[in-house]
Amino acid sequence: MTSNRRLQIKPTLDVTAWKYMRLSAILLIPMVWFHTIFTTLIIGAENTNLELVAARWATIGWRVYDILLLAFAFSHGITGLRQILFDFATSTTARKALNILLLLFWLALSAVGILGIIGGVAK
Amino acid sequence: MVKNIVNGVSGLIRYKGGIAHYTFLMHRISGLGVLVFLSLHILLESTAHYAPHLYDILNSGLRTPVGLAAEIIMAFLVIFHGVNGFRIAYFDLFHIDLWTPHPALHSVRATWIITILLWFPAVIIMALHSFHII
Ligand code: HEM
């Protein structure tokens, strides 16, 4: 039998990351699956083209959806990659360096994607 | 650091934890696979804004046998990672008591069965699109 014990845990970055992985996971299931079912099963790779992207991004709701999906999925993925790397890189120096590299990679690619969606399809 | 990697990776492979261990490994591999895909996906889709004349040219790479195979593998990774990830998040957040050997092992088997059941229809629909049947 497990008994109910509650521990007070200091909210370090790792604890926050652990919680974020699980909360984003619950959110990502409907978001990622709706996105993939719509784009690959309903539309299909054969029918995907620039015109369709432009048509979708003409609606503000689709742009907001795509930005949120990118933000949640990519931050979840980067945090997951951090967890994997930290299993191997155990020294404080290595972890600090990895934190900075991951942060830069995350910010750079998020900016490229999100600014691209905001900018929309160029005419 | 190098020693850590060698020890870590060989330990991950040699450890004899059975199906639960393979499920853990597969969660890592699928997570990394999806992250690599997502990074490329962001770059490809954002050409719609930065270099629109390239969008359709680059996208036609998906309409090849290699593209279809990649799509089928990605579907498996995303479905597995999602089903198994839901199991982990649900147990950790709402049902910590289910992390006992019997229910945990049961849920691992269920994860693989649900993954396969969701993957098959997805493969069929992608193939039908690919051969212009639907
Ligand atoms: C479909 C919805 C998804 C769900 C339900 C989900 C769930 C989870 C969960 C519960 C974990 C374990 C976290 C931990 O051990 O602390 C995890 C890890 C991970 N996820 Fe996801 N995830 C999803 C989508 C994604 C996506 C889209 C990516 C990539 C961009 C991704 C990449 C990763 C990575 C790299 C890990 C780390 C694996 C490890 O630590 O062994 N996941 N995911």
mmCIF file of C-alpha atoms and ligand atoms in Angstrom:
data_model
loop_
_atom_site.group_PDB
_atom_site.id
_atom_site.type_symbol
_atom_site.label_atom_id
_atom_site.label_comp_id
_atom_site.label_asym_id
_atom_site.label_seq_id
_atom_site.Cartn_x
_atom_site.Cartn_y
_atom_site.Cartn_z
ATOM 1 C CA MET A 1 0.000 0.000 0.000
ATOM 2 C CA THR A 2 1.132 3.509 -0.664
ATOM 3 C CA SER A 3 0.275 6.070 1.955
ATOM 4 C CA ASN A 4 -0.343 9.721 1.274
ATOM 5 C CA ARG A 5 2.723 11.676 2.203
ATOM 6 C CA ARG A 6 3.228 15.215 0.986
ATOM 7 C CA LEU A 7 6.682 16.689 0.816
ATOM 8 C CA GLN A 8 7.440 20.345 0.422
ATOM 9 C CA ILE A 9 9.870 20.557 -2.509
ATOM 10 C CA LYS A 10 11.977 23.629 -3.178
ATOM 11 C CA PRO A 11 11.006 24.885 -6.654
ATOM 12 C CA THR A 12 14.407 24.732 -8.333
ATOM 13 C CA LEU A 13 14.708 24.977 -12.134
ATOM 14 C CA ASP A 14 14.704 21.184 -12.345
ATOM 15 C CA VAL A 15 11.493 20.852 -10.353
ATOM 16 C CA THR A 16 9.812 23.460 -12.538
ATOM 17 C CA ALA A 17 11.082 21.649 -15.641
ATOM 18 C CA TRP A 18 9.666 18.352 -14.347
ATOM 19 C CA LYS A 19 6.241 19.922 -13.801
ATOM 20 C CA TYR A 20 6.346 21.785 -17.096
ATOM 21 C CA MET A 21 7.052 18.546 -19.010
ATOM 22 C CA ARG A 22 3.896 16.982 -17.588
ATOM 23 C CA LEU A 23 1.583 19.982 -17.892
ATOM 24 C CA SER A 24 2.690 20.709 -21.457
ATOM 25 C CA ALA A 25 2.302 16.984 -22.233
ATOM 26 C CA ILE A 26 -1.399 17.038 -21.306
ATOM 27 C CA LEU A 27 -1.881 20.141 -23.457
ATOM 28 C CA LEU A 28 0.158 18.811 -26.384
ATOM 29 C CA ILE A 29 -1.901 15.671 -26.956
ATOM 30 C CA PRO A 30 -5.003 17.478 -28.294
ATOM 31 C CA MET A 31 -2.925 20.246 -29.924
ATOM 32 C CA VAL A 32 -0.358 18.060 -31.719
ATOM 33 C CA TRP A 33 -2.847 15.393 -32.712
ATOM 34 C CA PHE A 34 -5.398 17.810 -34.108
ATOM 35 C CA HIS A 35 -2.590 19.485 -36.096
ATOM 36 C CA THR A 36 -1.189 16.235 -37.511
ATOM 37 C CA ILE A 37 -4.562 14.635 -38.234
ATOM 38 C CA PHE A 38 -5.656 17.780 -40.067
ATOM 39 C CA THR A 39 -2.478 18.338 -42.084
ATOM 40 C CA THR A 40 -1.445 14.770 -42.945
ATOM 41 C CA LEU A 41 -4.664 12.719 -42.861
ATOM 42 C CA ILE A 42 -7.352 15.211 -43.910
ATOM 43 C CA ILE A 43 -5.338 17.440 -46.284
ATOM 44 C CA GLY A 44 -2.397 15.106 -46.987
ATOM 45 C CA ALA A 45 1.168 15.851 -48.105
ATOM 46 C CA GLU A 46 0.098 15.467 -51.759
ATOM 47 C CA ASN A 47 -2.229 18.468 -51.517
ATOM 48 C CA THR A 48 -0.069 20.734 -49.343
ATOM 49 C CA ASN A 49 1.114 23.904 -51.054
ATOM 50 C CA LEU A 50 1.846 27.574 -50.478
ATOM 51 C CA GLU A 51 -1.650 28.622 -51.537
ATOM 52 C CA LEU A 52 -3.196 26.502 -48.801
ATOM 53 C CA VAL A 53 -0.833 27.893 -46.171
ATOM 54 C CA ALA A 54 -1.773 31.411 -47.262
ATOM 55 C CA ALA A 55 -5.485 30.542 -47.078
ATOM 56 C CA ARG A 56 -5.124 29.151 -43.573
ATOM 57 C CA TRP A 57 -3.024 32.047 -42.295
ATOM 58 C CA ALA A 58 -5.619 34.497 -43.647
ATOM 59 C CA THR A 59 -7.604 33.569 -40.524
ATOM 60 C CA ILE A 60 -6.103 35.027 -37.352
ATOM 61 C CA GLY A 61 -7.270 32.023 -35.300
ATOM 62 C CA TRP A 62 -5.064 29.634 -37.310
ATOM 63 C CA ARG A 63 -2.043 31.870 -36.801
ATOM 64 C CA VAL A 64 -2.613 32.066 -33.056
ATOM 65 C CA TYR A 65 -3.051 28.273 -32.980
ATOM 66 C CA ASP A 66 0.153 27.682 -34.945
ATOM 67 C CA ILE A 67 2.135 30.051 -32.709
ATOM 68 C CA LEU A 68 0.869 28.402 -29.504
ATOM 69 C CA LEU A 69 1.579 24.942 -30.903
ATOM 70 C CA LEU A 70 5.108 25.948 -31.852
ATOM 71 C CA ALA A 71 5.734 27.566 -28.458
ATOM 72 C CA PHE A 72 4.502 24.608 -26.400
ATOM 73 C CA ALA A 73 5.896 21.776 -28.544
ATOM 74 C CA PHE A 74 9.323 23.322 -29.032
ATOM 75 C CA SER A 75 9.794 24.354 -25.387
ATOM 76 C CA HIS A 76 8.702 20.856 -24.288
ATOM 77 C CA GLY A 77 11.181 19.309 -26.716
ATOM 78 C CA ILE A 78 14.058 21.556 -25.620
ATOM 79 C CA THR A 79 13.348 20.873 -21.939
ATOM 80 C CA GLY A 80 13.282 17.137 -22.741
ATOM 81 C CA LEU A 81 16.596 17.396 -24.591
ATOM 82 C CA ARG A 82 18.019 19.204 -21.537
ATOM 83 C CA GLN A 83 16.946 16.306 -19.334
ATOM 84 C CA ILE A 84 18.610 13.770 -21.594
ATOM 85 C CA LEU A 85 21.848 15.775 -21.845
ATOM 86 C CA PHE A 86 21.942 16.292 -18.055
ATOM 87 C CA ASP A 87 21.912 12.501 -17.596
ATOM 88 C CA PHE A 88 25.330 12.480 -19.285
ATOM 89 C CA ALA A 89 26.775 15.904 -18.447
ATOM 90 C CA THR A 90 26.973 15.906 -14.673
ATOM 91 C CA SER A 91 29.484 18.654 -13.893
ATOM 92 C CA THR A 92 28.220 22.119 -12.989
ATOM 93 C CA THR A 93 30.336 23.723 -15.724
ATOM 94 C CA ALA A 94 29.015 21.423 -18.437
ATOM 95 C CA ARG A 95 25.441 21.952 -17.280
ATOM 96 C CA LYS A 96 25.826 25.728 -17.250
ATOM 97 C CA ALA A 97 27.252 25.653 -20.771
ATOM 98 C CA LEU A 98 24.434 23.385 -21.974
ATOM 99 C CA ASN A 99 21.790 25.638 -20.401
ATOM 100 C CA ILE A 100 23.154 28.599 -22.343
ATOM 101 C CA LEU A 101 23.452 26.700 -25.638
ATOM 102 C CA LEU A 102 19.949 25.259 -25.317
ATOM 103 C CA LEU A 103 18.514 28.661 -24.421
ATOM 104 C CA LEU A 104 20.120 30.225 -27.493
ATOM 105 C CA PHE A 105 18.959 27.418 -29.801
ATOM 106 C CA TRP A 106 15.448 27.619 -28.352
ATOM 107 C CA LEU A 107 15.207 31.416 -28.710
ATOM 108 C CA ALA A 108 16.678 31.455 -32.225
ATOM 109 C CA LEU A 109 14.431 28.810 -33.758
ATOM 110 C CA SER A 110 11.329 30.043 -31.890
ATOM 111 C CA ALA A 111 11.975 33.539 -33.241
ATOM 112 C CA VAL A 112 12.415 32.279 -36.821
ATOM 113 C CA GLY A 113 9.164 30.310 -36.637
ATOM 114 C CA ILE A 114 6.991 32.773 -34.752
ATOM 115 C CA LEU A 115 8.116 35.825 -36.747
ATOM 116 C CA GLY A 116 7.502 33.808 -39.927
ATOM 117 C CA ILE A 117 3.918 33.071 -38.866
ATOM 118 C CA ILE A 118 3.306 36.697 -37.831
ATOM 119 C CA GLY A 119 4.785 37.929 -41.129
ATOM 120 C CA GLY A 120 2.546 35.532 -43.054
ATOM 121 C CA VAL A 121 2.977 34.376 -46.644
ATOM 122 C CA ALA A 122 4.931 37.017 -48.525
ATOM 123 C CA LYS A 123 3.229 38.185 -51.717
ATOM 124 C CA MET B 1 32.058 13.537 -19.767
ATOM 125 C CA VAL B 2 33.070 11.070 -22.523
ATOM 126 C CA LYS B 3 33.232 8.306 -19.913
ATOM 127 C CA ASN B 4 29.759 9.300 -18.726
ATOM 128 C CA ILE B 5 28.413 9.033 -22.245
ATOM 129 C CA VAL B 6 30.013 5.639 -22.911
ATOM 130 C CA ASN B 7 28.865 4.255 -19.544
ATOM 131 C CA GLY B 8 25.453 5.807 -19.861
ATOM 132 C CA VAL B 9 24.700 4.644 -23.389
ATOM 133 C CA SER B 10 26.051 1.111 -22.869
ATOM 134 C CA GLY B 11 24.101 0.898 -19.613
ATOM 135 C CA LEU B 12 20.920 1.997 -21.368
ATOM 136 C CA ILE B 13 21.390 -0.819 -23.874
ATOM 137 C CA ARG B 14 22.634 -3.597 -21.565
ATOM 138 C CA TYR B 15 20.230 -3.091 -18.662
ATOM 139 C CA LYS B 16 17.801 -6.027 -18.681
ATOM 140 C CA GLY B 17 14.579 -4.333 -17.637
ATOM 141 C CA GLY B 18 12.396 -6.018 -20.246
ATOM 142 C CA ILE B 19 9.476 -4.281 -21.928
ATOM 143 C CA ALA B 20 9.351 -1.395 -19.427
ATOM 144 C CA HIS B 21 12.999 -0.623 -20.168
ATOM 145 C CA TYR B 22 12.443 -0.692 -23.941
ATOM 146 C CA THR B 23 9.478 1.598 -23.441
ATOM 147 C CA PHE B 24 11.669 4.096 -21.550
ATOM 148 C CA LEU B 25 14.316 3.925 -24.300
ATOM 149 C CA MET B 26 11.682 4.326 -26.982
ATOM 150 C CA HIS B 27 10.266 7.380 -25.201
ATOM 151 C CA ARG B 28 13.711 9.015 -25.354
ATOM 152 C CA ILE B 29 14.350 8.030 -28.959
ATOM 153 C CA SER B 30 10.894 9.161 -30.085
ATOM 154 C CA GLY B 31 11.223 12.450 -28.153
ATOM 155 C CA LEU B 32 14.561 13.176 -29.815
ATOM 156 C CA GLY B 33 13.250 12.091 -33.220
ATOM 157 C CA VAL B 34 10.241 14.367 -32.949
ATOM 158 C CA LEU B 35 12.446 17.263 -31.794
ATOM 159 C CA VAL B 36 14.765 16.860 -34.805
ATOM 160 C CA PHE B 37 11.725 16.701 -37.068
ATOM 161 C CA LEU B 38 10.130 19.754 -35.420
ATOM 162 C CA SER B 39 13.323 21.805 -35.871
ATOM 163 C CA LEU B 40 13.438 21.009 -39.599
ATOM 164 C CA HIS B 41 9.669 21.476 -39.848
ATOM 165 C CA ILE B 42 9.913 25.017 -38.388
ATOM 166 C CA LEU B 43 12.627 25.913 -40.919
ATOM 167 C CA LEU B 44 10.721 24.413 -43.863
ATOM 168 C CA GLU B 45 7.345 25.962 -43.019
ATOM 169 C CA SER B 46 8.844 29.358 -42.329
ATOM 170 C CA THR B 47 10.061 29.543 -45.944
ATOM 171 C CA ALA B 48 6.389 30.450 -46.612
ATOM 172 C CA HIS B 49 7.364 33.838 -45.205
ATOM 173 C CA TYR B 50 11.115 34.148 -45.808
ATOM 174 C CA ALA B 51 11.420 32.495 -49.248
ATOM 175 C CA PRO B 52 7.948 31.712 -50.660
ATOM 176 C CA HIS B 53 9.299 30.616 -54.068
ATOM 177 C CA LEU B 54 11.095 27.735 -52.283
ATOM 178 C CA TYR B 55 8.071 26.458 -50.351
ATOM 179 C CA ASP B 56 6.490 24.243 -53.003
ATOM 180 C CA ILE B 57 9.850 23.026 -54.307
ATOM 181 C CA LEU B 58 11.018 21.892 -50.855
ATOM 182 C CA ASN B 59 7.626 20.430 -50.033
ATOM 183 C CA SER B 60 7.650 18.215 -53.115
ATOM 184 C CA GLY B 61 10.328 16.179 -51.337
ATOM 185 C CA LEU B 62 7.493 14.782 -49.209
ATOM 186 C CA ARG B 63 5.731 13.445 -52.288
ATOM 187 C CA THR B 64 8.361 10.758 -52.884
ATOM 188 C CA PRO B 65 8.650 7.169 -51.590
ATOM 189 C CA VAL B 66 11.290 8.388 -49.112
ATOM 190 C CA GLY B 67 8.932 11.167 -48.024
ATOM 191 C CA LEU B 68 6.118 8.678 -47.464
ATOM 192 C CA ALA B 69 8.408 6.363 -45.470
ATOM 193 C CA ALA B 70 9.551 9.291 -43.333
ATOM 194 C CA GLU B 71 5.931 10.278 -42.741
ATOM 195 C CA ILE B 72 5.029 6.738 -41.662
ATOM 196 C CA ILE B 73 7.964 6.556 -39.228
ATOM 197 C CA MET B 74 7.185 10.022 -37.831
ATOM 198 C CA ALA B 75 3.558 8.985 -37.299
ATOM 199 C CA PHE B 76 4.727 6.029 -35.215
ATOM 200 C CA LEU B 77 7.090 8.163 -33.125
ATOM 201 C CA VAL B 78 4.504 10.889 -32.472
ATOM 202 C CA ILE B 79 1.724 8.421 -31.606
ATOM 203 C CA PHE B 80 3.957 6.328 -29.334
ATOM 204 C CA HIS B 81 5.418 9.389 -27.588
ATOM 205 C CA GLY B 82 1.958 10.862 -27.073
ATOM 206 C CA VAL B 83 0.319 7.687 -25.726
ATOM 207 C CA ASN B 84 3.252 6.828 -23.455
ATOM 208 C CA GLY B 85 3.693 10.470 -22.444
ATOM 209 C CA PHE B 86 0.052 10.658 -21.435
ATOM 210 C CA ARG B 87 0.535 7.549 -19.293
ATOM 211 C CA ILE B 88 3.560 9.099 -17.552
ATOM 212 C CA ALA B 89 1.942 12.501 -17.009
ATOM 213 C CA TYR B 90 -1.378 11.046 -15.835
ATOM 214 C CA PHE B 91 0.240 8.668 -13.327
ATOM 215 C CA ASP B 92 2.654 11.311 -12.024
ATOM 216 C CA LEU B 93 0.072 14.067 -11.652
ATOM 217 C CA PHE B 94 -3.119 12.244 -10.713
ATOM 218 C CA HIS B 95 -2.456 8.606 -9.835
ATOM 219 C CA ILE B 96 0.933 8.155 -8.254
ATOM 220 C CA ASP B 97 -0.371 4.905 -6.685
ATOM 221 C CA LEU B 98 -0.419 3.282 -10.137
ATOM 222 C CA TRP B 99 3.402 3.328 -10.238
ATOM 223 C CA THR B 100 3.478 -0.074 -8.550
ATOM 224 C CA PRO B 101 4.827 -3.064 -10.490
ATOM 225 C CA HIS B 102 1.593 -4.693 -11.549
ATOM 226 C CA PRO B 103 -0.493 -1.764 -12.846
ATOM 227 C CA ALA B 104 2.614 -0.096 -14.260
ATOM 228 C CA LEU B 105 3.532 -3.156 -16.334
ATOM 229 C CA HIS B 106 -0.065 -3.568 -17.428
ATOM 230 C CA SER B 107 -0.133 0.055 -18.617
ATOM 231 C CA VAL B 108 3.128 -0.433 -20.537
ATOM 232 C CA ARG B 109 1.564 -3.278 -22.530
ATOM 233 C CA ALA B 110 -1.580 -1.213 -23.098
ATOM 234 C CA THR B 111 0.591 1.663 -24.379
ATOM 235 C CA TRP B 112 2.109 -0.493 -27.143
ATOM 236 C CA ILE B 113 -1.262 -1.967 -28.128
ATOM 237 C CA ILE B 114 -2.946 1.455 -28.331
ATOM 238 C CA THR B 115 0.022 2.825 -30.301
ATOM 239 C CA ILE B 116 -0.198 0.074 -32.926
ATOM 240 C CA LEU B 117 -3.988 0.370 -33.150
ATOM 241 C CA LEU B 118 -3.776 4.110 -33.819
ATOM 242 C CA TRP B 119 -0.781 3.811 -36.147
ATOM 243 C CA PHE B 120 -2.274 1.275 -38.623
ATOM 244 C CA PRO B 121 -5.199 3.421 -39.789
ATOM 245 C CA ALA B 122 -2.871 6.438 -40.038
ATOM 246 C CA VAL B 123 -0.499 4.473 -42.306
ATOM 247 C CA ILE B 124 -3.391 3.355 -44.507
ATOM 248 C CA ILE B 125 -4.761 6.893 -44.894
ATOM 249 C CA MET B 126 -1.300 8.311 -45.681
ATOM 250 C CA ALA B 127 -0.744 5.591 -48.291
ATOM 251 C CA LEU B 128 -4.164 6.258 -49.862
ATOM 252 C CA HIS B 129 -3.283 9.958 -50.145
ATOM 253 C CA SER B 130 0.106 9.104 -51.555
ATOM 254 C CA PHE B 131 -1.355 6.900 -54.315
ATOM 255 C CA HIS B 132 -4.087 9.483 -55.078
ATOM 256 C CA ILE B 133 -6.870 7.107 -54.044
ATOM 257 C CA ILE B 134 -8.380 9.691 -51.696
HETATM 258 C C1 HEM C 1 1.994 14.460 -28.218
HETATM 259 C C2 HEM C 1 2.133 15.065 -27.082
HETATM 260 C C3 HEM C 1 3.308 14.808 -26.135
HETATM 261 C C4 HEM C 1 3.219 14.228 -24.924
HETATM 262 C C5 HEM C 1 1.966 13.675 -24.246
HETATM 263 C C6 HEM C 1 4.559 14.203 -24.352
HETATM 264 C C7 HEM C 1 4.865 13.723 -23.088
HETATM 265 C C8 HEM C 1 6.127 13.642 -22.543
HETATM 266 C C9 HEM C 1 6.447 13.250 -21.195
HETATM 267 C C10 HEM C 1 5.434 12.910 -20.109
HETATM 268 C C11 HEM C 1 7.792 13.242 -21.076
HETATM 269 C C12 HEM C 1 8.604 12.804 -19.861
HETATM 270 C C13 HEM C 1 9.132 13.986 -19.124
HETATM 271 C C14 HEM C 1 10.046 13.584 -17.991
HETATM 272 O O1 HEM C 1 10.494 12.437 -17.932
HETATM 273 O O2 HEM C 1 10.309 14.455 -17.162
HETATM 274 C C15 HEM C 1 8.346 13.641 -22.341
HETATM 275 C C16 HEM C 1 9.691 13.725 -22.635
HETATM 276 C C17 HEM C 1 10.194 14.221 -23.810
HETATM 277 N N1 HEM C 1 9.470 14.731 -24.858
HETATM 278 FE FE1 HEM C 1 7.465 14.741 -25.039
HETATM 279 N N2 HEM C 1 5.426 14.738 -25.241
HETATM 280 C C18 HEM C 1 4.707 15.132 -26.360
HETATM 281 C C19 HEM C 1 5.202 15.749 -27.484
HETATM 282 C C20 HEM C 1 6.550 15.996 -27.720
HETATM 283 C C21 HEM C 1 7.088 16.730 -28.848
HETATM 284 C C22 HEM C 1 6.237 17.376 -29.954
HETATM 285 C C23 HEM C 1 8.450 16.710 -28.702
HETATM 286 C C24 HEM C 1 9.512 17.312 -29.580
HETATM 287 C C25 HEM C 1 9.461 18.523 -29.998
HETATM 288 C C26 HEM C 1 8.779 15.977 -27.505
HETATM 289 C C27 HEM C 1 10.051 15.741 -27.035
HETATM 290 C C28 HEM C 1 10.373 15.151 -25.835
HETATM 291 C C29 HEM C 1 11.717 14.883 -25.372
HETATM 292 C C30 HEM C 1 13.012 15.187 -26.123
HETATM 293 C C31 HEM C 1 11.592 14.287 -24.102
HETATM 294 C C32 HEM C 1 12.718 13.834 -23.158
HETATM 295 C C33 HEM C 1 12.794 12.341 -23.079
HETATM 296 C C34 HEM C 1 13.537 11.853 -21.848
HETATM 297 O O3 HEM C 1 13.781 12.637 -20.910
HETATM 298 O O4 HEM C 1 13.851 10.663 -21.813
HETATM 299 N N3 HEM C 1 7.603 15.561 -26.914
HETATM 300 N N4 HEM C 1 7.298 13.892 -23.232
#
